[in-house]
Amino acid sequence: MSVIRPATVEDVPAILRMIHDLAIYEKEPDAVKNTPDMLAEVLFGENPRVYASIAESSEGTVQGFALWFLNYSTWEGVHGIYLEDLYVVPEARGEGHGKALLQYLAATAVERGYARVEWSVLNWNEPSINFYKNLGAFPMEEWSTFRLTGDALGAFGADAGQSSEALAHG
């Protein structure tokens, strides 16, 4: 049985450990730059905008987590939940923790009047894709995710300063 609850600051080490485990699973073992202090600040700082939910066994052992934040639908005119990460420790998979976490987020969305819960999944991750489809979720086939990061982000952002300055003086 899974018990779902909001994360507390005491959960930060377990969440960060699972983030590292997820990065290994997703074949990006060196990609995590997050630290306990950074994670604690975004989850529990003065103005948190990122949230985490914990799945525990009935004995109180952390079995998984969902990390999420709000997005906004201009068409619906209301918020939604964007699920950044969902992870269940390998030895607890198949026990209902992932489903319970997603049900918790769905119930949160309904309770708050949000329009949707959405997330991304790697195309090769067939076990997760099948799991999500069995819950009634569907892929957004006509949409592709785009990202600016690293040098490209820095260069493009730097161009904005030059463009704004030129417009202000021109």
N, CA, C and O atoms as a DFTB+ gen file, in Angstrom:
680 C
 N C O
     1  1       0.845      -1.187       0.000
     2  2       0.000       0.000       0.000
     3  2       0.885       1.244       0.000
     4  3       1.930       1.278       0.650
     5  1       0.458       2.243      -0.726
     6  2       1.216       3.476      -0.847
     7  2       0.532       4.596      -0.078
     8  3      -0.682       4.783      -0.168
     9  1       1.323       5.325       0.667
    10  2       0.844       6.519       1.362
    11  2       1.491       7.704       0.650
    12  3       2.715       7.767       0.529
    13  1       0.668       8.646       0.179
    14  2       1.170       9.821      -0.529
    15  2       1.021      11.021       0.386
    16  3      -0.014      11.231       1.018
    17  1       2.099      11.806       0.436
    18  2       2.082      12.999       1.281
    19  2       2.967      14.071       0.651
    20  3       3.836      13.757      -0.162
    21  1       2.753      15.336       1.021
    22  2       3.666      16.382       0.561
    23  2       5.055      16.141       1.143
    24  3       5.192      15.665       2.270
    25  1       6.065      16.468       0.374
    26  2       7.440      16.345       0.851
    27  2       7.695      17.350       1.961
    28  3       7.054      18.399       2.037
    29  1       8.647      17.004       2.820
    30  2       9.130      17.920       3.855
    31  2      10.617      18.143       3.617
    32  3      11.241      17.444       2.818
    33  1      11.168      19.106       4.306
    34  2      12.594      19.399       4.144
    35  2      13.452      18.182       4.511
    36  3      14.560      18.025       3.998
    37  1      12.944      17.332       5.391
    38  2      13.679      16.125       5.770
    39  2      13.775      15.125       4.617
    40  3      14.618      14.229       4.646
    41  1      12.919      15.270       3.607
    42  2      12.934      14.371       2.448
    43  2      13.962      14.761       1.390
    44  3      14.201      13.993       0.458
    45  1      14.567      15.925       1.515
    46  2      15.480      16.420       0.478
    47  2      16.574      15.406       0.135
    48  3      16.792      15.158      -1.051
    49  1      17.274      14.806       1.102
    50  2      18.309      13.831       0.718
    51  2      17.754      12.643      -0.076
    52  3      18.384      12.195      -1.034
    53  1      16.600      12.137       0.306
    54  2      16.003      11.006      -0.415
    55  2      15.569      11.428      -1.818
    56  3      15.764      10.681      -2.777
    57  1      14.989      12.604      -1.945
    58  2      14.571      13.087      -3.261
    59  2      15.784      13.254      -4.166
    60  3      15.764      12.833      -5.323
    61  1      16.836      13.867      -3.642
    62  2      18.029      14.084      -4.454
    63  2      18.671      12.756      -4.849
    64  3      19.168      12.619      -5.967
    65  1      18.666      11.789      -3.955
    66  2      19.194      10.463      -4.295
    67  2      18.386       9.841      -5.444
    68  3      18.952       9.245      -6.360
    69  1      17.059       9.989      -5.381
    70  2      16.218       9.438      -6.445
    71  2      16.380      10.218      -7.749
    72  3      16.278       9.634      -8.828
    73  1      16.630      11.523      -7.670
    74  2      16.917      12.307      -8.877
    75  2      18.170      11.763      -9.547
    76  3      18.207      11.614     -10.769
    77  1      19.190      11.468      -8.761
    78  2      20.416      10.873      -9.323
    79  2      20.129       9.502      -9.923
    80  3      20.633       9.185     -11.000
    81  1      19.332       8.690      -9.248
    82  2      18.973       7.371      -9.777
    83  2      18.192       7.498     -11.087
    84  3      18.391       6.713     -12.014
    85  1      17.308       8.484     -11.154
    86  2      16.552       8.714     -12.380
    87  2      17.476       9.130     -13.521
    88  3      17.309       8.682     -14.655
    89  1      18.440       9.976     -13.223
    90  2      19.399      10.394     -14.256
    91  2      20.179       9.196     -14.798
    92  3      20.439       9.113     -15.998
    93  1      20.546       8.282     -13.925
    94  2      21.235       7.057     -14.372
    95  2      20.311       6.242     -15.255
    96  3      20.728       5.768     -16.312
    97  1      19.067       6.070     -14.845
    98  2      18.085       5.317     -15.630
    99  2      17.887       5.949     -17.006
   100  3      17.736       5.244     -18.004
   101  1      17.891       7.289     -17.053
   102  2      17.676       7.997     -18.311
   103  2      18.968       8.197     -19.099
   104  3      19.003       8.966     -20.060
   105  1      20.028       7.504     -18.691
   106  2      21.310       7.470     -19.409
   107  2      22.022       8.815     -19.418
   108  3      22.718       9.156     -20.374
   109  1      21.836       9.578     -18.335
   110  2      22.495      10.872     -18.141
   111  2      23.108      10.938     -16.742
   112  3      22.787      11.848     -15.978
   113  1      23.982       9.995     -16.392
   114  2      24.444       9.900     -15.002
   115  2      25.209      11.114     -14.485
   116  3      25.266      11.332     -13.275
   117  1      25.795      11.903     -15.371
   118  2      26.578      13.061     -14.925
   119  2      25.850      14.385     -15.111
   120  3      26.457      15.444     -14.953
   121  1      24.584      14.350     -15.439
   122  2      23.850      15.567     -15.773
   123  2      23.311      16.329     -14.564
   124  3      23.014      17.518     -14.678
   125  1      23.179      15.681     -13.422
   126  2      22.565      16.335     -12.258
   127  2      23.551      17.293     -11.608
   128  3      24.639      16.903     -11.184
   129  1      23.141      18.564     -11.538
   130  2      23.944      19.603     -10.878
   131  2      23.290      20.055      -9.569
   132  3      23.888      20.798      -8.791
   133  1      22.083      19.606      -9.342
   134  2      21.304      19.978      -8.166
   135  2      22.041      19.573      -6.892
   136  3      22.752      18.568      -6.867
   137  1      21.865      20.359      -5.846
   138  2      22.460      20.087      -4.533
   139  2      21.351      20.078      -3.487
   140  3      20.244      20.542      -3.758
   141  1      21.634      19.557      -2.298
   142  2      20.617      19.610      -1.232
   143  2      20.146      21.037      -0.947
   144  3      18.950      21.268      -0.770
   145  1      21.072      21.991      -0.901
   146  2      20.681      23.374      -0.621
   147  2      19.809      23.952      -1.726
   148  3      18.820      24.630      -1.448
   149  1      20.171      23.688      -2.978
   150  2      19.378      24.193      -4.102
   151  2      17.972      23.604      -4.073
   152  3      16.988      24.324      -4.240
   153  1      17.882      22.299      -3.862
   154  2      16.586      21.626      -3.851
   155  2      15.733      22.113      -2.683
   156  3      14.542      22.374      -2.851
   157  1      16.332      22.235      -1.508
   158  2      15.593      22.726      -0.341
   159  2      15.069      24.137      -0.584
   160  3      13.950      24.457      -0.182
   161  1      15.853      24.972      -1.229
   162  2      15.429      26.349      -1.493
   163  2      14.228      26.402      -2.419
   164  3      13.276      27.132      -2.143
   165  1      14.246      25.637      -3.528
   166  2      13.122      25.725      -4.469
   167  2      11.863      25.078      -3.909
   168  3      10.753      25.500      -4.233
   169  1      12.025      24.059      -3.074
   170  2      10.855      23.380      -2.509
   171  2      10.307      24.054      -1.262
   172  3       9.097      24.065      -1.037
   173  1      11.215      24.627      -0.435
   174  2      10.788      25.092       0.890
   175  2      11.264      26.494       1.231
   176  3      11.138      26.923       2.378
   177  1      11.812      27.220       0.252
   178  2      12.298      28.575       0.491
   179  2      11.158      29.547       0.731
   180  3      10.015      29.151       0.954
   181  1      11.492      30.821       0.679
   182  2      10.533      31.882       0.980
   183  2       9.326      31.887       0.037
   184  3       8.206      32.160       0.469
   185  1       9.548      31.589      -1.242
   186  2       8.463      31.635      -2.219
   187  2       8.539      30.413      -3.139
   188  3       8.879      30.549      -4.314
   189  1       8.228      29.224      -2.618
   190  2       8.393      28.011      -3.436
   191  2       7.449      27.987      -4.627
   192  3       6.275      28.342      -4.524
   193  1       7.994      27.559      -5.758
   194  2       7.193      27.416      -6.979
   195  2       7.333      26.016      -7.561
   196  3       6.826      25.729      -8.645
   197  1       8.014      25.166      -6.843
   198  2       8.188      23.769      -7.210
   199  2       7.714      22.954      -6.016
   200  3       7.935      23.334      -4.867
   201  1       7.060      21.828      -6.296
   202  2       6.463      21.033      -5.239
   203  2       6.881      19.576      -5.395
   204  3       7.189      19.124      -6.498
   205  1       6.890      18.860      -4.305
   206  2       7.224      17.443      -4.359
   207  2       6.233      16.675      -3.498
   208  3       5.810      17.123      -2.433
   209  1       5.888      15.517      -3.999
   210  2       5.025      14.588      -3.276
   211  2       5.800      13.300      -3.088
   212  3       6.556      12.885      -3.966
   213  1       5.610      12.679      -1.957
   214  2       6.351      11.476      -1.588
   215  2       5.415      10.280      -1.516
   216  3       4.301      10.377      -1.000
   217  1       5.879       9.154      -2.040
   218  2       5.185       7.881      -1.867
   219  2       5.959       7.086      -0.825
   220  3       7.167       6.889      -0.953
   221  1       5.259       6.637       0.198
   222  2       5.868       5.824       1.255
   223  2       5.169       4.480       1.331
   224  3       3.999       4.342       0.975
   225  1       5.913       3.496       1.802
   226  2       5.294       2.223       2.146
   227  2       4.493       2.416       3.428
   228  3       4.616       3.448       4.088
   229  1       3.680       1.436       3.780
   230  2       2.899       1.539       5.020
   231  2       3.809       1.589       6.241
   232  3       3.389       2.023       7.313
   233  1       5.075       1.139       6.078
   234  2       6.053       1.206       7.176
   235  2       6.749       2.562       7.248
   236  3       7.539       2.790       8.165
   237  1       6.479       3.476       6.299
   238  2       7.088       4.805       6.324
   239  2       8.374       4.922       5.529
   240  3       9.073       5.928       5.651
   241  1       8.712       3.924       4.715
   242  2       9.916       3.979       3.880
   243  2       9.592       4.699       2.583
   244  3       8.609       4.370       1.919
   245  1      10.417       5.688       2.212
   246  2      10.210       6.425       0.967
   247  2      10.422       5.478      -0.205
   248  3      11.465       4.836      -0.323
   249  1       9.411       5.401      -1.071
   250  2       9.445       4.501      -2.229
   251  2       9.500       5.246      -3.555
   252  3       9.844       4.653      -4.578
   253  1       9.167       6.538      -3.558
   254  2       9.180       7.299      -4.796
   255  2       8.805       8.745      -4.549
   256  3       8.488       9.152      -3.431
   257  1       8.850       9.507      -5.628
   258  2       8.491      10.918      -5.528
   259  2       7.962      11.423      -6.862
   260  3       8.219      10.845      -7.918
   261  1       7.220      12.510      -6.782
   262  2       6.800      13.284      -7.945
   263  2       7.218      14.721      -7.670
   264  3       6.920      15.266      -6.607
   265  1       7.904      15.331      -8.621
   266  2       8.301      16.727      -8.510
   267  2       7.556      17.479      -9.602
   268  3       7.612      17.091     -10.769
   269  1       6.861      18.546      -9.238
   270  2       5.959      19.215     -10.168
   271  2       5.881      20.709      -9.905
   272  3       6.289      21.206      -8.856
   273  1       5.343      21.402     -10.893
   274  2       5.122      22.842     -10.775
   275  2       3.901      23.201     -11.614
   276  3       3.390      22.378     -12.374
   277  1       3.445      24.432     -11.467
   278  2       2.268      24.870     -12.215
   279  2       2.659      25.379     -13.592
   280  3       3.690      26.029     -13.764
   281  1       1.820      25.072     -14.563
   282  2       1.909      25.721     -15.860
   283  2       0.573      26.439     -16.077
   284  3      -0.263      26.488     -15.175
   285  1       0.384      26.983     -17.253
   286  2      -0.830      27.753     -17.500
   287  2      -1.307      27.510     -18.928
   288  3      -0.508      27.527     -19.864
   289  1      -2.587      27.289     -19.092
   290  2      -3.191      27.122     -20.413
   291  2      -3.872      28.420     -20.814
   292  3      -4.846      28.842     -20.190
   293  1      -3.352      29.046     -21.856
   294  2      -3.995      30.272     -22.345
   295  2      -5.367      29.969     -22.930
   296  3      -6.251      30.825     -22.888
   297  1      -5.565      28.782     -23.470
   298  2      -6.859      28.425     -24.047
   299  2      -7.887      28.139     -22.968
   300  3      -9.036      28.568     -23.071
   301  1      -7.480      27.418     -21.935
   302  2      -8.411      27.079     -20.853
   303  2      -8.574      28.226     -19.862
   304  3      -9.613      28.360     -19.216
   305  1      -7.530      29.053     -19.751
   306  2      -7.573      30.175     -18.823
   307  2      -7.307      29.796     -17.384
   308  3      -7.602      30.571     -16.474
   309  1      -6.752      28.614     -17.164
   310  2      -6.449      28.151     -15.810
   311  2      -5.101      27.428     -15.799
   312  3      -4.537      27.098     -16.843
   313  1      -4.617      27.199     -14.604
   314  2      -3.372      26.460     -14.422
   315  2      -3.531      24.987     -14.730
   316  3      -4.639      24.467     -14.862
   317  1      -2.403      24.340     -14.837
   318  2      -2.298      22.894     -14.898
   319  2      -1.076      22.495     -14.099
   320  3      -0.342      23.350     -13.603
   321  1      -0.863      21.227     -13.976
   322  2       0.326      20.701     -13.292
   323  2       1.258      20.126     -14.347
   324  3       0.848      19.334     -15.196
   325  1       2.519      20.538     -14.277
   326  2       3.540      19.912     -15.112
   327  2       4.375      19.012     -14.206
   328  3       5.012      19.475     -13.259
   329  1       4.359      17.744     -14.511
   330  2       5.118      16.751     -13.753
   331  2       6.526      16.688     -14.319
   332  3       6.730      16.170     -15.417
   333  1       7.481      17.201     -13.596
   334  2       8.874      17.202     -14.046
   335  2       9.496      15.819     -13.903
   336  3      10.133      15.321     -14.832
   337  1       9.312      15.207     -12.752
   338  2       9.880      13.885     -12.507
   339  2       8.907      13.026     -11.724
   340  3       8.250      13.483     -10.790
   341  1       8.835      11.772     -12.130
   342  2       8.125      10.740     -11.375
   343  2       9.088       9.577     -11.282
   344  3       9.586       9.093     -12.299
   345  1       9.353       9.125     -10.065
   346  2      10.320       8.042      -9.900
   347  2       9.905       7.167      -8.727
   348  3       9.524       7.652      -7.662
   349  1       9.992       5.872      -8.955
   350  2       9.778       4.876      -7.909
   351  2      11.024       4.010      -7.864
   352  3      11.530       3.591      -8.905
   353  1      11.519       3.741      -6.669
   354  2      12.730       2.928      -6.534
   355  2      12.472       1.546      -7.147
   356  3      11.370       1.010      -7.029
   357  1      13.487       0.972      -7.801
   358  2      13.269      -0.283      -8.542
   359  2      12.635      -1.402      -7.724
   360  3      11.769      -2.119      -8.225
   361  1      13.052      -1.558      -6.485
   362  2      12.524      -2.665      -5.678
   363  2      11.059      -2.477      -5.281
   364  3      10.430      -3.411      -4.783
   365  1      10.510      -1.280      -5.497
   366  2       9.111      -1.021      -5.128
   367  2       8.204      -0.858      -6.352
   368  3       7.014      -0.576      -6.210
   369  1       8.758      -1.034      -7.541
   370  2       7.934      -0.907      -8.742
   371  2       6.924      -2.040      -8.807
   372  3       7.199      -3.168      -8.398
   373  1       5.756      -1.715      -9.328
   374  2       4.689      -2.708      -9.421
   375  2       3.821      -2.775      -8.180
   376  3       2.866      -3.551      -8.132
   377  1       4.143      -1.964      -7.163
   378  2       3.365      -1.969      -5.919
   379  2       2.316      -0.863      -5.874
   380  3       1.608      -0.726      -4.877
   381  1       2.208      -0.071      -6.943
   382  2       1.180       0.961      -7.012
   383  2       1.613       2.355      -6.607
   384  3       0.783       3.262      -6.563
   385  1       2.893       2.553      -6.307
   386  2       3.351       3.874      -5.857
   387  2       3.273       4.918      -6.968
   388  3       2.831       6.042      -6.729
   389  1       3.695       4.559      -8.176
   390  2       3.638       5.499      -9.294
   391  2       2.206       5.895      -9.615
   392  3       1.913       7.073      -9.819
   393  1       1.331       4.932      -9.659
   394  2      -0.083       5.200      -9.908
   395  2      -0.659       6.081      -8.812
   396  3      -1.408       7.016      -9.095
   397  1      -0.318       5.792      -7.569
   398  2      -0.823       6.591      -6.447
   399  2      -0.329       8.037      -6.528
   400  3      -1.085       8.966      -6.244
   401  1       0.929       8.227      -6.912
   402  2       1.455       9.590      -7.067
   403  2       0.700      10.343      -8.162
   404  3       0.323      11.500      -7.975
   405  1       0.480       9.690      -9.300
   406  2      -0.255      10.345     -10.391
   407  2      -1.710      10.610     -10.006
   408  3      -2.268      11.643     -10.375
   409  1      -2.325       9.689      -9.269
   410  2      -3.699       9.923      -8.806
   411  2      -3.754      11.108      -7.851
   412  3      -4.699      11.896      -7.885
   413  1      -2.746      11.230      -7.007
   414  2      -2.663      12.364      -6.081
   415  2      -2.586      13.678      -6.861
   416  3      -3.263      14.646      -6.517
   417  1      -1.758      13.710      -7.916
   418  2      -1.644      14.921      -8.727
   419  2      -2.950      15.199      -9.475
   420  3      -3.373      16.351      -9.579
   421  1      -3.585      14.154      -9.992
   422  2      -4.866      14.331     -10.680
   423  2      -5.922      14.882      -9.712
   424  3      -6.670      15.796     -10.058
   425  1      -5.975      14.329      -8.519
   426  2      -6.932      14.806      -7.520
   427  2      -6.634      16.252      -7.134
   428  3      -7.555      17.047      -6.943
   429  1      -5.344      16.598      -7.017
   430  2      -4.949      17.979      -6.717
   431  2      -5.423      18.913      -7.819
   432  3      -5.965      19.984      -7.542
   433  1      -5.218      18.505      -9.079
   434  2      -5.641      19.327     -10.212
   435  2      -7.159      19.530     -10.194
   436  3      -7.634      20.652     -10.371
   437  1      -7.912      18.468      -9.984
   438  2      -9.376      18.567      -9.966
   439  2      -9.829      19.459      -8.812
   440  3     -10.668      20.342      -8.989
   441  1      -9.271      19.219      -7.641
   442  2      -9.650      19.993      -6.447
   443  2      -9.404      21.485      -6.636
   444  3     -10.190      22.307      -6.166
   445  1      -8.315      21.839      -7.324
   446  2      -7.950      23.248      -7.500
   447  2      -8.495      23.859      -8.790
   448  3      -8.258      25.037      -9.060
   449  1      -9.210      23.087      -9.579
   450  2      -9.779      23.606     -10.814
   451  2      -8.779      23.729     -11.952
   452  3      -8.994      24.509     -12.880
   453  1      -7.696      22.975     -11.896
   454  2      -6.699      22.998     -12.964
   455  2      -7.201      22.186     -14.150
   456  3      -8.022      21.282     -13.996
   457  1      -6.697      22.520     -15.334
   458  2      -7.200      21.902     -16.564
   459  2      -6.548      20.568     -16.892
   460  3      -7.151      19.750     -17.587
   461  1      -5.321      20.325     -16.407
   462  2      -4.624      19.118     -16.854
   463  2      -3.406      18.813     -15.991
   464  3      -2.923      19.644     -15.221
   465  1      -2.938      17.592     -16.156
   466  2      -1.638      17.162     -15.657
   467  2      -0.897      16.656     -16.891
   468  3      -1.414      15.817     -17.629
   469  1       0.297      17.160     -17.110
   470  2       1.060      16.717     -18.270
   471  2       2.519      16.530     -17.918
   472  3       3.010      17.050     -16.916
   473  1       3.207      15.767     -18.770
   474  2       4.610      15.448     -18.542
   475  2       5.218      14.972     -19.846
   476  3       4.517      14.769     -20.837
   477  1       6.520      14.799     -19.833
   478  2       7.255      14.259     -20.977
   479  2       7.810      12.904     -20.597
   480  3       8.071      12.628     -19.426
   481  1       7.986      12.062     -21.600
   482  2       8.593      10.752     -21.390
   483  2       9.519      10.486     -22.569
   484  3       9.197      10.817     -23.710
   485  1      10.657       9.894     -22.288
   486  2      11.595       9.553     -23.352
   487  2      10.971       8.521     -24.293
   488  3      10.314       7.580     -23.848
   489  1      11.181       8.707     -25.585
   490  2      10.570       7.821     -26.587
   491  2      10.953       6.359     -26.407
   492  3      10.164       5.479     -26.753
   493  1      12.136       6.072     -25.879
   494  2      12.583       4.692     -25.713
   495  2      12.052       4.041     -24.437
   496  3      12.223       2.837     -24.243
   497  1      11.420       4.809     -23.577
   498  2      10.995       4.298     -22.273
   499  2       9.629       3.607     -22.380
   500  3       8.632       4.089     -21.843
   501  1       9.608       2.481     -23.076
   502  2       8.363       1.750     -23.323
   503  2       7.629       1.327     -22.046
   504  3       6.402       1.408     -22.011
   505  1       8.328       0.881     -20.998
   506  2       7.573       0.519     -19.783
   507  2       6.760       1.692     -19.228
   508  3       5.607       1.519     -18.832
   509  1       7.362       2.880     -19.201
   510  2       6.633       4.053     -18.698
   511  2       5.528       4.460     -19.652
   512  3       4.426       4.791     -19.212
   513  1       5.800       4.443     -20.953
   514  2       4.777       4.804     -21.941
   515  2       3.567       3.894     -21.795
   516  3       2.431       4.368     -21.784
   517  1       3.801       2.599     -21.685
   518  2       2.689       1.654     -21.520
   519  2       1.940       1.887     -20.216
   520  3       0.712       1.816     -20.180
   521  1       2.672       2.164     -19.156
   522  2       2.066       2.467     -17.860
   523  2       1.144       3.681     -17.981
   524  3       0.003       3.647     -17.518
   525  1       1.638       4.750     -18.601
   526  2       0.844       5.968     -18.735
   527  2      -0.386       5.746     -19.609
   528  3      -1.472       6.231     -19.290
   529  1      -0.221       5.019     -20.704
   530  2      -1.365       4.744     -21.580
   531  2      -2.430       3.929     -20.850
   532  3      -3.625       4.154     -21.040
   533  1      -1.998       2.984     -20.015
   534  2      -2.955       2.183     -19.254
   535  2      -3.743       3.009     -18.241
   536  3      -4.825       2.605     -17.815
   537  1      -3.203       4.160     -17.858
   538  2      -3.907       5.058     -16.938
   539  2      -4.913       5.945     -17.666
   540  3      -5.732       6.611     -17.034
   541  1      -4.848       5.951     -19.002
   542  2      -5.723       6.816     -19.785
   543  2      -5.027       8.046     -20.333
   544  3      -5.663       8.867     -20.993
   545  1      -3.733       8.192     -20.076
   546  2      -2.965       9.314     -20.628
   547  2      -2.670       9.020     -22.100
   548  3      -2.682       7.865     -22.528
   549  1      -2.411      10.056     -22.851
   550  2      -2.121       9.881     -24.273
   551  2      -0.972      10.784     -24.687
   552  3      -0.791      11.858     -24.114
   553  1      -0.196      10.361     -25.674
   554  2       0.908      11.199     -26.151
   555  2       0.390      12.337     -27.021
   556  3      -0.602      12.184     -27.733
   557  1       1.050      13.447     -26.957
   558  2       0.726      14.602     -27.790
   559  2       1.506      14.443     -29.094
   560  3       2.552      15.067     -29.270
   561  1       1.008      13.622     -29.997
   562  2       1.733      13.191     -31.194
   563  2       2.164      14.338     -32.087
   564  3       3.211      14.247     -32.729
   565  1       1.401      15.402     -32.149
   566  2       1.725      16.483     -33.070
   567  2       2.595      17.565     -32.443
   568  3       2.834      18.602     -33.063
   569  1       3.067      17.342     -31.233
   570  2       3.878      18.325     -30.523
   571  2       5.281      17.767     -30.318
   572  3       5.461      16.570     -30.091
   573  1       6.263      18.643     -30.400
   574  2       7.647      18.295     -30.088
   575  2       8.150      19.243     -29.019
   576  3       7.793      20.421     -29.004
   577  1       8.970      18.736     -28.134
   578  2       9.559      19.556     -27.085
   579  2      10.817      20.226     -27.633
   580  3      11.646      19.571     -28.264
   581  1      10.959      21.518     -27.394
   582  2      12.149      22.258     -27.778
   583  2      12.795      22.811     -26.520
   584  3      12.123      23.041     -25.515
   585  1      14.109      23.022     -26.585
   586  2      14.832      23.503     -25.417
   587  2      16.009      24.364     -25.857
   588  3      16.732      24.013     -26.790
   589  1      16.196      25.482     -25.186
   590  2      17.415      26.290     -25.292
   591  2      18.181      26.092     -24.004
   592  3      17.613      26.231     -22.920
   593  1      19.466      25.770     -24.100
   594  2      20.268      25.532     -22.912
   595  2      21.731      25.822     -23.228
   596  3      22.115      25.943     -24.391
   597  1      22.539      25.932     -22.183
   598  2      23.981      26.061     -22.344
   599  2      24.403      27.252     -23.181
   600  3      23.871      28.351     -23.027
   601  1      25.369      27.029     -24.073
   602  2      25.922      28.099     -24.902
   603  2      24.866      28.738     -25.793
   604  3      24.853      29.957     -25.962
   605  1      23.976      27.922     -26.368
   606  2      22.937      28.468     -27.240
   607  2      22.018      29.417     -26.471
   608  3      21.641      30.470     -26.985
   609  1      21.659      29.048     -25.247
   610  2      20.825      29.905     -24.407
   611  2      21.545      31.210     -24.105
   612  3      20.970      32.290     -24.244
   613  1      22.802      31.110     -23.692
   614  2      23.578      32.303     -23.365
   615  2      23.729      33.240     -24.549
   616  3      23.556      34.451     -24.412
   617  1      24.052      32.685     -25.714
   618  2      24.244      33.505     -26.908
   619  2      22.936      34.161     -27.337
   620  3      22.916      35.345     -27.672
   621  1      21.857      33.406     -27.328
   622  2      20.573      33.941     -27.747
   623  2      20.097      35.015     -26.770
   624  3      19.591      36.055     -27.191
   625  1      20.257      34.769     -25.472
   626  2      19.872      35.756     -24.471
   627  2      20.692      37.027     -24.563
   628  3      20.170      38.123     -24.360
   629  1      21.991      36.886     -24.872
   630  2      22.857      38.053     -25.026
   631  2      22.398      38.908     -26.195
   632  3      22.481      40.135     -26.142
   633  1      21.918      38.268     -27.243
   634  2      21.416      39.005     -28.403
   635  2      20.212      39.864     -28.031
   636  3      20.007      40.912     -28.644
   637  1      19.417      39.460     -27.058
   638  2      18.241      40.222     -26.647
   639  2      18.647      41.564     -26.074
   640  3      17.982      42.571     -26.314
   641  1      19.742      41.586     -25.315
   642  2      20.221      42.839     -24.743
   643  2      20.644      43.810     -25.833
   644  3      20.369      45.006     -25.737
   645  1      21.301      43.316     -26.859
   646  2      21.739      44.156     -27.972
   647  2      20.536      44.655     -28.769
   648  3      20.491      45.816     -29.176
   649  1      19.570      43.778     -28.986
   650  2      18.372      44.161     -29.742
   651  2      17.567      45.211     -28.986
   652  3      17.098      46.182     -29.581
   653  1      17.406      45.023     -27.685
   654  2      16.646      45.983     -26.871
   655  2      17.335      47.329     -26.845
   656  3      16.676      48.366     -26.920
   657  1      18.656      47.325     -26.740
   658  2      19.420      48.572     -26.719
   659  2      19.304      49.287     -28.031
   660  3      19.146      50.507     -28.061
   661  1      19.380      48.547     -29.134
   662  2      19.271      49.152     -30.459
   663  2      17.897      49.773     -30.653
   664  3      17.782      50.861     -31.217
   665  1      16.847      49.087     -30.186
   666  2      15.500      49.623     -30.314
   667  2      15.319      50.873     -29.464
   668  3      14.649      51.818     -29.882
   669  1      15.915      50.885     -28.265
   670  2      15.771      52.035     -27.376
   671  2      16.457      53.276     -27.948
   672  3      16.011      54.399     -27.716
   673  1      17.549      53.067     -28.699
   674  2      18.291      54.206     -29.243
   675  2      17.925      54.512     -30.692
   676  3      18.384      55.511     -31.245
   677  1      17.119      53.683     -31.300
   678  2      16.940      53.809     -32.735
   679  2      15.684      54.409     -33.143
   680  3      15.432      54.562     -34.338
